[in-house]
Amino acid sequence: MSSPFTGTRHLVRLILRRDRWILPAWIVGLGGTITASALAVPSFYDTPEKVAGYAGAVGTSPVSHLMSGRQAGIDTLGGIVANEISQVAQLGICLMVMFLVVRHTRAEEESGRAELVRSTVVGRHAATLAALLYGVAAALVIGLVTTVSMLAVDLGLLGSVTYGAGLTLLGLCYVAITLVAVQVATSAREALGLAGAAIAVGYLVRGVGAMQDNALVWVSPFGWAQRMDAFGAEQWWPAVPVVLLTAALLGVAGWLTVHRDFAGGVLPARPGRPRASRFLGTPLGLTLRLQRGLLIGWAVGLTALGLLYGAVMPTIPDLVASNPDIAEVIGASPDVEQALTDAFLRYIFLFMAAASCGFVVTSVLRLRAEEESGRAELVLATGVRRTSWMAAAAVVAFAGVLLLTLLMGLGLAVGYAVGTGEWDRVVEHVGGQTSYLPGVLVVAALAVAVVGLWPRRSLLAWAVVAFVVVQVLLGETLRLPSWVDAVSPFSHLPEVPVEDFDPVPGLVELALAAGAVGWGLWAFRRRDVTTP
Amino acid sequence: MAAVELEGVVKTFGAVRALDGVDLTVEAGEVHGFLGPNGAGKSTAIRVLLGLLKADSGRATLLGGDPWGEAAELHRRIAYVPGDVALWPGLTGGEVIDVLARLRGGLDERRRAETIERFEFDPTKKCRTYSKGNRQKVALIAALASRAELYLLDEPTSGLDPLMEKEFQQAVLELKDEGATVLLSSHILAEAEALSDRISIIRAGQVVQSGSLAELRHLTRTTVIAETARSAAHLAEVDGVHHPRFVGARITFDVDSVHLDAAVQALAPLGVRSLSVHPPTLEELFLRQYGEEATA
Ligand SMILES: Nc1ncnc2c1ncn2[C@@H]1O[C@H](COP(=O)(O)OP(=O)(O)O)[C@@H](O)[C@H]1O
Ligand SMILES: [Mg+2]
């Protein structure tokens, strides 16, 4: 008997075998970060005064609401822990399931391996089901790890379980969203773009809703998961919309699977140009063309992020005025408003700079994809020098992130102007965002060095991004030892606008970045080109 | 001057000795067949010649230069078609042809148009929609559309249908007429036989035979399997027939290609009930040439 699901078990086994390193890396990396935070936080809030202080300061902070939502029970230790980890945990679990699911569906089809598998006895929906089971299992493990680490510091059974369940449900929902994206897109990269955009939208909508304290939070899966109110009222009914949406999305994904060609998208491919444009005759032109979509996607996403953050910025003084608690904690004066706005802006700059690290590493690691596919071989067998080929990719990554940085700053300024009608912040915002650029360039340069020196360890470049993100988002929560902070390129840059701008650290980092790029180029000239 | 020279080239990948002291000479102006079963080291040898891989030891010379040190300069004078062609899914076939030819240093518009026509290729489709054969056509057209002194073709026909293979062979012969050198790797003896002036056979990382087709004539025997009504015992005496084996009414023998006619004439009066004739596969050749050693 063969059903549409025949062979699922076989495929799941195949997935587990192929991911015997990647899955543990996610679980250790993400689960470990969550656990470390959960274990570290309680020791900082060991008196009722400190807990109350947190509730007064962080619990009313618009930055915190925007980034982590409104956590229930913020005046309890459980609520504090949940609030501290939720940004990394929620974004992390969504990104994890997105990468895992695309990797075993669309990317697999593109590699041609799936065709081989499908020519054996495998049902039509088996691949989708296998990816679903795998994604859900991964989300479940992260949820479990979270619950267990919360129990380990005695945060209460019901709260810990509710929080872990909410996290898992959020992951489940994004597994289904990714499965739909996979069917709609014409390539794995496009699928990642669509699913990534869905994560960003869900996260931002919840953030704005929480910041303005309105019904927007109910539009986002992030909001539903959070409104299960772990460590507060603990209500489970918000799980219902999550499950319903998931079921509906899975139905759509299943329907699309039947109604599209294997390895094709839902949208039909149009005929293209028979001739290449003049720009395509150089390594730089080719690289730019190949990364055009990536750059446009990131530009749209990060500009939107900047606009949004810029637009909510002017509401900060109102939020302060309407909340006597804040005034009580920090003291009320125009200076306080300014200090809060500066702190907000500094965090936004840093957050967006960390986000743009995702672009540079994706961009630089395209080099590895080119090598592994055999396309690099095709190009390097022409008159193109190895150094030109690699330098072209570095130039696109560096220039691309410069453009993104300017767009993020402009987005902030324009968003701010839309809210206030004041157009006088352009220089401040663009300049401020740019002051964090050297840190991003260091990350990009390290990726280039990794490609040259340790081509088979290119995941190291992502480890650098993970480290930077953890340092930026959780550095204060974890109270990392100072030498760990010292390793992060961002901790050496002046905290504009809280501190005054100082060009020296940035210039030093630029020099380091140049050195790392040079090292990578040097190493690449001396090693074998990876061939398929 | 030889266009290609490998002397004692060794290349290892961890424990795998992909090239184990390869000697290979391709004279300028010849079509050289580079024959070997899968995994013999053909692609590795070609990649060393392209300077994509660095040989552990030995000497490689390409058009008189050092392929590792002067790769980019030398590449302007050569064209390469890999065995398994991967392309950019978002570019069209036409775009890729232009890009590769321009990066090589020049595009001959007339040749481009001719070759696209010849291979009945649609250059407006995105590469993600092309089959293996069509991807191979892209690389072939890009190689043929820019004039080169030396063409390195790594199993270039493995995805082409028979009609296109014929066009390919015609194109190679035209390159030869223009005075270009061609190194053509293949694991199919018949293909190399049809085009090559000289052949080198590589096996387990070593070149085991090298010479003109006439010198390797013993390699181009045809295998005949026939079932006859009357005894075929006297076929053993026919000129050019080797290794006759009899099992019941069936005879199996190898025959030099030039004597195939005589052998078939001798079979005809015996009442042929079934007949199959095929060129030996490389694996059969190796079994014959090297006995057990080849299978070990
Ligand atoms: N990058 C590589 N890493 C490890 N082993 C390789 C690599 N490339 C080739 N090999 C091995 O080297 C041998 C020769 O391969 P190859 O040159 O591709 O053979 P051919 O082209 O004749 O089929 C094979 O055993 C193959 O598995
Ligand atoms: Mg090969």
PDB file of C-alpha atoms in Angstrom, chain A residues 186-187 263 269-283 286 289-290 370 373-375 377-386 525-529 531-532, chain B residues 11 13 47 50-54 68 72-73 75-76 78 80 82 85-92 94-95 98-100 102-104 107 109 112 123-126 128-129 139:
ATOM      1  CA  THR A 186      11.014  29.505  -6.780  1.00  0.00           C
ATOM      2  CA  SER A 187      14.226  28.834  -4.874  1.00  0.00           C
ATOM      3  CA  ALA A 263      11.380  22.025  -8.215  1.00  0.00           C
ATOM      4  CA  ALA A 269       9.098  31.179 -14.834  1.00  0.00           C
ATOM      5  CA  ARG A 270       9.157  33.862 -17.519  1.00  0.00           C
ATOM      6  CA  PRO A 271      11.594  33.868 -20.437  1.00  0.00           C
ATOM      7  CA  GLY A 272      14.556  36.125 -19.775  1.00  0.00           C
ATOM      8  CA  ARG A 273      17.157  38.047 -21.733  1.00  0.00           C
ATOM      9  CA  PRO A 274      19.009  36.140 -24.416  1.00  0.00           C
ATOM     10  CA  ARG A 275      22.074  38.358 -23.948  1.00  0.00           C
ATOM     11  CA  ALA A 276      23.966  39.548 -20.883  1.00  0.00           C
ATOM     12  CA  SER A 277      24.045  43.261 -20.128  1.00  0.00           C
ATOM     13  CA  ARG A 278      27.359  45.064 -20.436  1.00  0.00           C
ATOM     14  CA  PHE A 279      27.895  45.038 -16.660  1.00  0.00           C
ATOM     15  CA  LEU A 280      28.106  41.288 -16.489  1.00  0.00           C
ATOM     16  CA  GLY A 281      31.560  40.997 -18.035  1.00  0.00           C
ATOM     17  CA  THR A 282      33.591  41.400 -14.817  1.00  0.00           C
ATOM     18  CA  PRO A 283      33.758  39.483 -11.525  1.00  0.00           C
ATOM     19  CA  LEU A 286      28.656  39.221 -11.946  1.00  0.00           C
ATOM     20  CA  ARG A 289      24.052  40.684 -10.297  1.00  0.00           C
ATOM     21  CA  LEU A 290      24.048  37.436  -8.314  1.00  0.00           C
ATOM     22  CA  GLU A 370      29.757  29.007  -5.546  1.00  0.00           C
ATOM     23  CA  SER A 373      28.254  23.912  -6.569  1.00  0.00           C
ATOM     24  CA  GLY A 374      31.093  23.978  -9.113  1.00  0.00           C
ATOM     25  CA  ARG A 375      30.230  27.434 -10.431  1.00  0.00           C
ATOM     26  CA  GLU A 377      35.390  26.323 -11.017  1.00  0.00           C
ATOM     27  CA  LEU A 378      33.653  27.550 -14.161  1.00  0.00           C
ATOM     28  CA  VAL A 379      34.603  31.165 -13.443  1.00  0.00           C
ATOM     29  CA  LEU A 380      38.120  30.465 -12.184  1.00  0.00           C
ATOM     30  CA  ALA A 381      38.887  28.485 -15.343  1.00  0.00           C
ATOM     31  CA  THR A 382      38.460  31.730 -17.296  1.00  0.00           C
ATOM     32  CA  GLY A 383      40.811  34.700 -17.164  1.00  0.00           C
ATOM     33  CA  VAL A 384      39.571  35.713 -13.698  1.00  0.00           C
ATOM     34  CA  ARG A 385      42.204  35.773 -10.986  1.00  0.00           C
ATOM     35  CA  ARG A 386      41.340  34.079  -7.718  1.00  0.00           C
ATOM     36  CA  ARG A 525      45.450  31.827  -3.390  1.00  0.00           C
ATOM     37  CA  ARG A 526      47.316  28.996  -1.740  1.00  0.00           C
ATOM     38  CA  ARG A 527      44.613  26.385  -1.355  1.00  0.00           C
ATOM     39  CA  ASP A 528      42.719  24.047  -3.652  1.00  0.00           C
ATOM     40  CA  VAL A 529      39.478  25.366  -5.048  1.00  0.00           C
ATOM     41  CA  THR A 531      35.178  21.212  -6.511  1.00  0.00           C
ATOM     42  CA  PRO A 532      31.996  19.158  -6.423  1.00  0.00           C
TER      43      PRO A 532
ATOM     44  CA  LYS B  11      47.476  14.440  -5.989  1.00  0.00           C
ATOM     45  CA  PHE B  13      42.769  13.871  -0.989  1.00  0.00           C
ATOM     46  CA  ARG B  47      41.779  20.474 -12.539  1.00  0.00           C
ATOM     47  CA  LEU B  50      43.685  24.366 -14.701  1.00  0.00           C
ATOM     48  CA  GLY B  51      45.500  25.350 -11.521  1.00  0.00           C
ATOM     49  CA  LEU B  52      42.346  24.760  -9.483  1.00  0.00           C
ATOM     50  CA  LEU B  53      44.080  21.999  -7.548  1.00  0.00           C
ATOM     51  CA  LYS B  54      47.716  22.070  -6.478  1.00  0.00           C
ATOM     52  CA  TRP B  68      49.374  27.063 -10.733  1.00  0.00           C
ATOM     53  CA  ALA B  72      44.668  33.586 -15.148  1.00  0.00           C
ATOM     54  CA  GLU B  73      47.013  34.418 -18.063  1.00  0.00           C
ATOM     55  CA  HIS B  75      43.184  30.600 -19.025  1.00  0.00           C
ATOM     56  CA  ARG B  76      42.691  33.321 -21.618  1.00  0.00           C
ATOM     57  CA  ILE B  78      42.067  27.892 -23.188  1.00  0.00           C
ATOM     58  CA  TYR B  80      37.120  24.395 -20.285  1.00  0.00           C
ATOM     59  CA  PRO B  82      33.452  20.606 -16.747  1.00  0.00           C
ATOM     60  CA  VAL B  85      28.018  21.772 -15.239  1.00  0.00           C
ATOM     61  CA  ALA B  86      26.469  23.898 -12.481  1.00  0.00           C
ATOM     62  CA  LEU B  87      25.045  27.282 -13.485  1.00  0.00           C
ATOM     63  CA  TRP B  88      23.466  30.269 -11.760  1.00  0.00           C
ATOM     64  CA  PRO B  89      19.776  29.424 -11.437  1.00  0.00           C
ATOM     65  CA  GLY B  90      18.668  33.051 -11.820  1.00  0.00           C
ATOM     66  CA  LEU B  91      20.594  33.836 -15.017  1.00  0.00           C
ATOM     67  CA  THR B  92      19.476  32.759 -18.475  1.00  0.00           C
ATOM     68  CA  GLY B  94      22.317  33.284 -22.996  1.00  0.00           C
ATOM     69  CA  GLU B  95      23.565  35.467 -20.155  1.00  0.00           C
ATOM     70  CA  ASP B  98      28.144  35.833 -22.566  1.00  0.00           C
ATOM     71  CA  VAL B  99      29.512  36.082 -19.038  1.00  0.00           C
ATOM     72  CA  LEU B 100      31.823  33.107 -19.362  1.00  0.00           C
ATOM     73  CA  ARG B 102      33.703  37.712 -21.679  1.00  0.00           C
ATOM     74  CA  LEU B 103      35.472  36.637 -18.508  1.00  0.00           C
ATOM     75  CA  ARG B 104      37.686  34.475 -20.702  1.00  0.00           C
ATOM     76  CA  LEU B 107      33.410  36.566 -27.536  1.00  0.00           C
ATOM     77  CA  GLU B 109      29.673  36.858 -32.099  1.00  0.00           C
ATOM     78  CA  ARG B 112      28.181  32.255 -30.712  1.00  0.00           C
ATOM     79  CA  PRO B 123      19.124  31.018 -24.553  1.00  0.00           C
ATOM     80  CA  THR B 124      16.150  32.812 -22.981  1.00  0.00           C
ATOM     81  CA  LYS B 125      15.361  30.265 -20.280  1.00  0.00           C
ATOM     82  CA  LYS B 126      16.510  30.580 -16.695  1.00  0.00           C
ATOM     83  CA  ARG B 128      17.241  26.540 -13.081  1.00  0.00           C
ATOM     84  CA  THR B 129      14.907  25.089 -15.722  1.00  0.00           C
ATOM     85  CA  ALA B 139      29.269  25.422 -21.139  1.00  0.00           C
TER      86      ALA B 139
END
